XYZ file of N, CA and C in Angstrom:
423
model
N -20.807 1.837 0.606
C -20.138 0.853 1.423
C -18.630 1.019 1.278
N -17.938 1.096 2.397
C -16.486 1.227 2.404
C -15.813 -0.139 2.346
N -14.707 -0.202 1.605
C -13.891 -1.412 1.548
C -12.419 -1.035 1.675
N -11.615 -2.024 2.053
C -10.161 -1.866 2.104
C -9.555 -2.971 1.250
N -8.592 -2.602 0.441
C -7.891 -3.557 -0.420
C -6.400 -3.408 -0.176
N -5.717 -4.525 -0.077
C -4.271 -4.533 0.124
C -3.657 -5.430 -0.938
N -2.658 -4.901 -1.632
C -1.980 -5.697 -2.647
C -0.479 -5.448 -2.583
N 0.257 -6.356 -3.218
C 1.697 -6.201 -3.381
C 2.000 -6.349 -4.863
N 3.007 -5.628 -5.329
C 3.450 -5.765 -6.714
C 4.942 -5.475 -6.785
N 5.516 -5.838 -7.907
C 6.908 -5.512 -8.185
C 6.931 -4.440 -9.260
N 7.928 -3.595 -9.188
C 8.098 -2.584 -10.226
C 8.602 -3.264 -11.491
N 8.019 -2.896 -12.628
C 8.448 -3.473 -13.904
C 9.910 -3.132 -14.176
N 10.308 -1.940 -13.770
C 11.701 -1.507 -13.855
C 12.078 -0.954 -12.489
N 13.340 -1.027 -12.139
C 13.763 -0.495 -10.852
C 13.351 0.968 -10.762
N 12.459 1.298 -9.835
C 11.928 2.657 -9.801
C 12.949 3.674 -9.294
N 12.911 4.828 -9.904
C 13.733 5.943 -9.451
C 12.906 6.768 -8.469
N 13.543 7.670 -7.767
C 12.830 8.563 -6.861
C 11.803 9.380 -7.637
N 12.174 9.780 -8.858
C 11.265 10.573 -9.682
C 10.050 9.754 -10.094
N 10.254 8.481 -10.462
C 9.145 7.622 -10.872
C 8.196 7.377 -9.703
N 8.753 7.114 -8.514
C 7.924 6.903 -7.335
C 7.145 8.157 -6.999
N 7.785 9.325 -7.092
C 7.085 10.579 -6.814
C 5.980 10.812 -7.833
N 6.222 10.439 -9.084
C 5.205 10.574 -10.123
C 3.982 9.719 -9.797
N 4.228 8.488 -9.345
C 3.128 7.602 -8.949
C 2.351 8.212 -7.787
N 3.077 8.714 -6.794
C 2.418 9.320 -5.635
C 1.608 10.553 -6.027
N 2.168 11.401 -6.880
C 1.462 12.613 -7.299
C 0.173 12.281 -8.038
N 0.244 11.327 -8.977
C -0.965 10.979 -9.732
C -1.978 10.285 -8.825
N -1.493 9.450 -7.889
C -2.399 8.779 -6.954
C -3.114 9.792 -6.074
N -2.385 10.769 -5.575
C -3.008 11.768 -4.702
C -4.084 12.554 -5.436
N -3.821 12.951 -6.675
C -4.811 13.709 -7.445
C -6.045 12.842 -7.714
N -5.826 11.612 -8.173
C -6.937 10.702 -8.468
C -7.711 10.356 -7.205
N -6.991 10.028 -6.133
C -7.637 9.571 -4.914
C -8.482 10.653 -4.262
N -7.994 11.867 -4.241
C -8.758 12.959 -3.653
C -10.083 13.124 -4.382
N -10.044 13.091 -5.695
C -11.245 13.268 -6.506
C -12.231 12.112 -6.355
N -11.744 10.943 -5.924
C -12.595 9.755 -5.844
C -12.830 9.241 -4.429
N -12.457 10.028 -3.422
C -12.710 9.639 -2.039
C -11.907 8.438 -1.582
N -10.720 8.268 -2.148
C -9.869 7.124 -1.805
C -8.736 7.584 -0.897
N -8.496 6.823 0.144
C -7.370 7.077 1.037
C -6.497 5.832 1.062
N -5.274 5.983 1.569
C -4.423 4.803 1.625
C -2.993 5.101 1.965
N -2.200 4.072 1.798
C -0.782 4.149 2.108
C -0.015 3.307 1.100
N 1.102 3.817 0.658
C 1.971 3.114 -0.289
C 3.327 2.912 0.356
N 3.735 1.661 0.488
C 5.072 1.323 0.975
C 5.879 0.837 -0.218
N 7.097 1.302 -0.320
C 7.933 0.906 -1.440
C 9.350 0.643 -0.966
N 10.040 -0.211 -1.681
C 11.424 -0.525 -1.364
C 11.817 -1.839 -2.004
N 13.053 -1.935 -2.403
C 13.551 -3.157 -3.005
C 12.812 -3.551 -4.267
N 12.282 -2.559 -4.975
C 11.558 -2.835 -6.208
C 10.147 -3.360 -5.999
N 9.649 -3.281 -4.751
C 8.295 -3.749 -4.444
C 7.425 -2.604 -3.951
N 6.125 -2.775 -4.188
C 5.119 -1.862 -3.654
C 4.144 -2.674 -2.818
N 3.841 -2.180 -1.625
C 2.800 -2.734 -0.772
C 1.831 -1.591 -0.554
N 0.591 -1.761 -0.993
C -0.342 -0.645 -0.931
C -1.679 -1.073 -0.356
N -2.185 -0.249 0.558
C -3.542 -0.399 1.088
C -4.337 0.799 0.594
N -5.529 0.535 0.060
C -6.403 1.607 -0.400
C -7.790 1.385 0.196
N -8.467 2.485 0.522
C -9.784 2.427 1.136
C -10.709 3.411 0.437
N -11.968 3.054 0.392
C -12.966 3.942 -0.195
C -14.199 3.154 -0.569
N -15.029 3.761 -1.413
C -16.230 3.079 -1.886
C -15.871 1.856 -2.704
N -16.701 0.824 -2.621
C -16.404 -0.436 -3.316
C -16.190 -0.212 -4.812
N -17.057 0.548 -5.448
C -16.939 0.783 -6.893
C -15.617 1.468 -7.236
N -15.248 2.489 -6.458
C -14.025 3.240 -6.720
C -12.775 2.391 -6.482
N -12.774 1.601 -5.418
C -11.616 0.752 -5.107
C -11.460 -0.337 -6.160
N -12.571 -0.958 -6.551
C -12.488 -1.999 -7.577
C -11.993 -1.424 -8.899
N -12.449 -0.228 -9.254
C -11.996 0.408 -10.499
C -10.504 0.735 -10.429
N -10.051 1.239 -9.277
C -8.632 1.569 -9.129
C -7.777 0.309 -9.208
N -8.205 -0.761 -8.554
C -7.427 -2.000 -8.594
C -7.357 -2.551 -10.020
N -8.424 -2.428 -10.763
C -8.418 -2.851 -12.168
C -7.383 -2.052 -12.953
N -7.283 -0.745 -12.679
C -6.268 0.093 -13.336
C -4.862 -0.356 -12.957
N -4.659 -0.667 -11.684
C -3.337 -1.097 -11.207
C -2.930 -2.396 -11.910
N -3.879 -3.318 -12.059
C -3.586 -4.587 -12.733
C -3.132 -4.372 -14.175
N -3.641 -3.323 -14.811
C -3.309 -3.027 -16.209
C -2.102 -2.099 -16.350
N -1.652 -1.506 -15.260
C -0.568 -0.520 -15.286
C 0.755 -1.213 -15.620
N 1.414 -0.818 -16.701
C 2.662 -1.490 -17.089
C 3.819 -1.262 -16.112
N 3.672 -0.343 -15.158
C 4.715 -0.118 -14.155
C 4.711 -1.198 -13.083
N 3.605 -1.971 -12.992
C 3.468 -3.017 -11.978
C 3.486 -4.393 -12.634
N 4.222 -5.324 -12.030
C 4.165 -6.728 -12.430
C 3.957 -7.565 -11.170
N 3.579 -8.807 -11.346
C 3.370 -9.727 -10.211
C 2.428 -9.147 -9.162
N 1.336 -8.544 -9.607
C 0.362 -7.954 -8.683
C -0.410 -9.080 -8.008
N -0.420 -9.067 -6.667
C -1.111 -10.096 -5.884
C -2.013 -9.418 -4.857
N -3.274 -9.801 -4.862
C -4.231 -9.319 -3.877
C -3.967 -10.037 -2.559
N -3.676 -9.280 -1.503
C -3.391 -9.869 -0.197
C -4.603 -9.876 0.724
N -5.466 -8.858 0.574
C -6.576 -8.716 1.516
C -7.636 -7.809 0.906
N -8.908 -8.157 1.110
C -10.031 -7.329 0.666
C -11.147 -7.524 1.671
N -11.668 -6.422 2.204
C -12.736 -6.552 3.192
C -13.632 -5.327 3.205
N -14.878 -5.548 3.625
C -15.775 -4.443 3.913
C -15.352 -3.888 5.267
N -15.402 -2.563 5.400
C -14.949 -1.936 6.644
C -16.003 -0.969 7.174
N -15.952 -0.720 8.462
C -16.851 0.226 9.112
C -16.264 1.626 9.046
N -14.938 1.703 9.195
C -14.254 2.998 9.146
C -12.871 2.826 8.532
N -12.310 3.930 8.086
C -10.989 3.914 7.455
C -9.886 3.884 8.504
N -8.832 3.166 8.221
C -7.622 3.204 9.052
C -6.650 4.244 8.522
N -6.732 4.538 7.241
C -5.780 5.435 6.590
C -6.478 6.697 6.089
N -7.488 7.141 6.827
C -8.292 8.282 6.420
C -7.561 9.606 6.412
N -6.439 9.692 7.079
C -5.679 10.950 7.121
C -4.781 11.133 5.911
N -4.707 10.128 5.046
C -3.797 10.186 3.918
C -4.540 10.006 2.603
N -4.320 10.921 1.641
C -4.767 10.636 0.285
C -3.832 9.585 -0.283
N -2.584 9.595 0.163
C -1.638 8.517 -0.144
C -0.381 8.746 0.682
N -0.379 8.200 1.901
C 0.821 8.255 2.725
C 1.887 7.364 2.110
N 3.133 7.633 2.453
C 4.216 6.844 1.858
C 5.233 6.399 2.903
N 5.776 5.236 2.674
C 6.805 4.668 3.538
C 7.870 4.063 2.645
N 9.120 4.443 2.878
C 10.229 3.805 2.179
C 10.670 2.623 3.039
N 10.370 1.410 2.582
C 10.642 0.210 3.377
C 12.114 0.012 3.689
N 12.986 0.559 2.855
C 14.417 0.384 3.099
C 14.889 1.229 4.284
N 14.042 2.143 4.758
C 14.427 2.994 5.882
C 13.760 2.588 7.194
N 13.052 1.468 7.183
C 12.371 0.995 8.384
C 13.352 0.195 9.234
N 13.258 0.366 10.544
C 14.096 -0.356 11.490
C 13.926 -1.859 11.293
N 15.013 -2.572 11.233
C 14.991 -4.025 11.000
C 14.182 -4.756 12.065
N 14.192 -4.270 13.292
C 13.440 -4.953 14.354
C 11.936 -4.851 14.110
N 11.488 -3.772 13.492
C 10.071 -3.643 13.150
C 9.692 -4.665 12.088
N 10.526 -4.807 11.082
C 10.255 -5.785 10.033
C 10.291 -7.199 10.602
N 11.274 -7.486 11.447
C 11.419 -8.825 12.018
C 10.212 -9.191 12.887
N 9.570 -8.223 13.452
C 8.386 -8.475 14.268
C 7.279 -9.144 13.445
N 7.221 -8.855 12.141
C 6.147 -9.342 11.284
C 6.615 -10.299 10.185
N 7.902 -10.525 10.087
C 8.447 -11.278 8.973
C 9.399 -12.368 9.466
N 9.608 -13.383 8.640
C 10.519 -14.474 8.996
C 11.967 -14.014 9.064
N 12.308 -13.004 8.259
C 13.668 -12.477 8.222
C 13.610 -10.956 8.249
N 14.761 -10.301 8.337
C 14.781 -8.838 8.349
C 14.546 -8.250 6.964
N 14.519 -9.104 5.957
C 14.194 -8.639 4.607
C 12.702 -8.838 4.395
N 11.977 -7.748 4.269
C 10.530 -7.799 4.126
C 10.144 -8.351 2.757
N 9.302 -9.372 2.769
C 8.770 -9.935 1.529
C 7.263 -10.105 1.694
N 6.477 -9.104 1.293
C 5.019 -9.186 1.451
C 4.389 -10.373 0.729
N 5.070 -10.928 -0.279
C 4.544 -12.096 -0.969
C 4.469 -13.309 -0.042
N 5.239 -13.296 1.034
C 5.256 -14.409 1.976
C 4.466 -14.102 3.248
N 3.758 -12.972 3.263
C 3.011 -12.548 4.442
C 1.514 -12.613 4.152
N 0.733 -12.867 5.181
C -0.720 -12.822 5.017
C -1.174 -11.361 4.961
N -2.364 -11.165 4.488
C -2.930 -9.821 4.452
C -3.067 -9.225 5.845
N -3.471 -10.047 6.814
C -3.642 -9.555 8.186
C -2.309 -9.109 8.783
N -1.263 -9.867 8.524
C 0.064 -9.504 9.029
C 0.539 -8.219 8.353
N 0.308 -8.104 7.063
C 0.702 -6.892 6.341
C -0.028 -5.672 6.889
N -1.326 -5.815 7.184
C -2.078 -4.700 7.768
C -1.549 -4.349 9.155
N -1.177 -5.348 9.935
C -0.603 -5.090 11.267
C 0.692 -4.299 11.138
N 1.508 -4.639 10.154
C 2.743 -3.890 9.916
C 2.416 -2.443 9.562
N 1.443 -2.223 8.698
C 1.073 -0.854 8.331
C 0.588 -0.070 9.545
N -0.175 -0.716 10.409
C -0.638 -0.041 11.626
C 0.537 0.336 12.524
N 1.514 -0.542 12.620
C 2.714 -0.226 13.426
C 3.453 0.961 12.823
N 3.536 1.008 11.507
C 4.218 2.131 10.858
C 3.507 3.446 11.155
N 2.191 3.404 11.252
C 1.431 4.603 11.625
C 1.771 5.002 13.059
N 1.744 4.022 13.977
C 2.004 4.320 15.390
C 3.406 4.830 15.639
N 4.355 4.411 14.821
C 5.749 4.842 15.015
C 6.111 6.040 14.131
N 5.093 6.622 13.512
C 5.277 7.826 12.692
C 6.274 7.613 11.553
N 6.255 6.420 10.984
C 7.152 6.115 9.880
C 6.565 6.528 8.540
N 5.317 6.966 8.553
C 4.624 7.331 7.320
C 4.734 8.834 7.114
N 5.036 9.220 5.888
C 5.096 10.639 5.558
C 4.107 10.939 4.440
N 3.845 12.201 4.234
C 3.010 12.604 3.112
C 1.528 12.539 3.395
N 1.055 13.260 4.399
C -0.363 13.264 4.719
C -1.213 14.026 3.712
N -0.590 14.542 2.688
C -1.303 15.378 1.714
C -2.515 14.691 1.156
């Protein structure tokens, strides 16, 4: 059974480009081996991540994320059983939120400063879908 999980977290320390790349590299290796796909959005010290795959694998990964000292204030935004993947082309696509057009953020947010903690899971997923349609996601590896 396929599921999709969406969460937001804050970086325990202000992440560097190297730290973010390290997270992406380890996620891609782990996710490929476990049939997990998804997208990671980062910016302003926050991570917004959607992951998809088998229920057992997704639940195990989320448990790891909750224990990961690099993440604080982890909040589950959305969890659902799915018929098909939305992010199946990515082992872990990436979006730098600080480089997104302000009008795109304003479409889904109260202000031009994106705060996923104040957004519903459905709104966050709609934003991710828009980022796919506007080719704002990189790293199809």
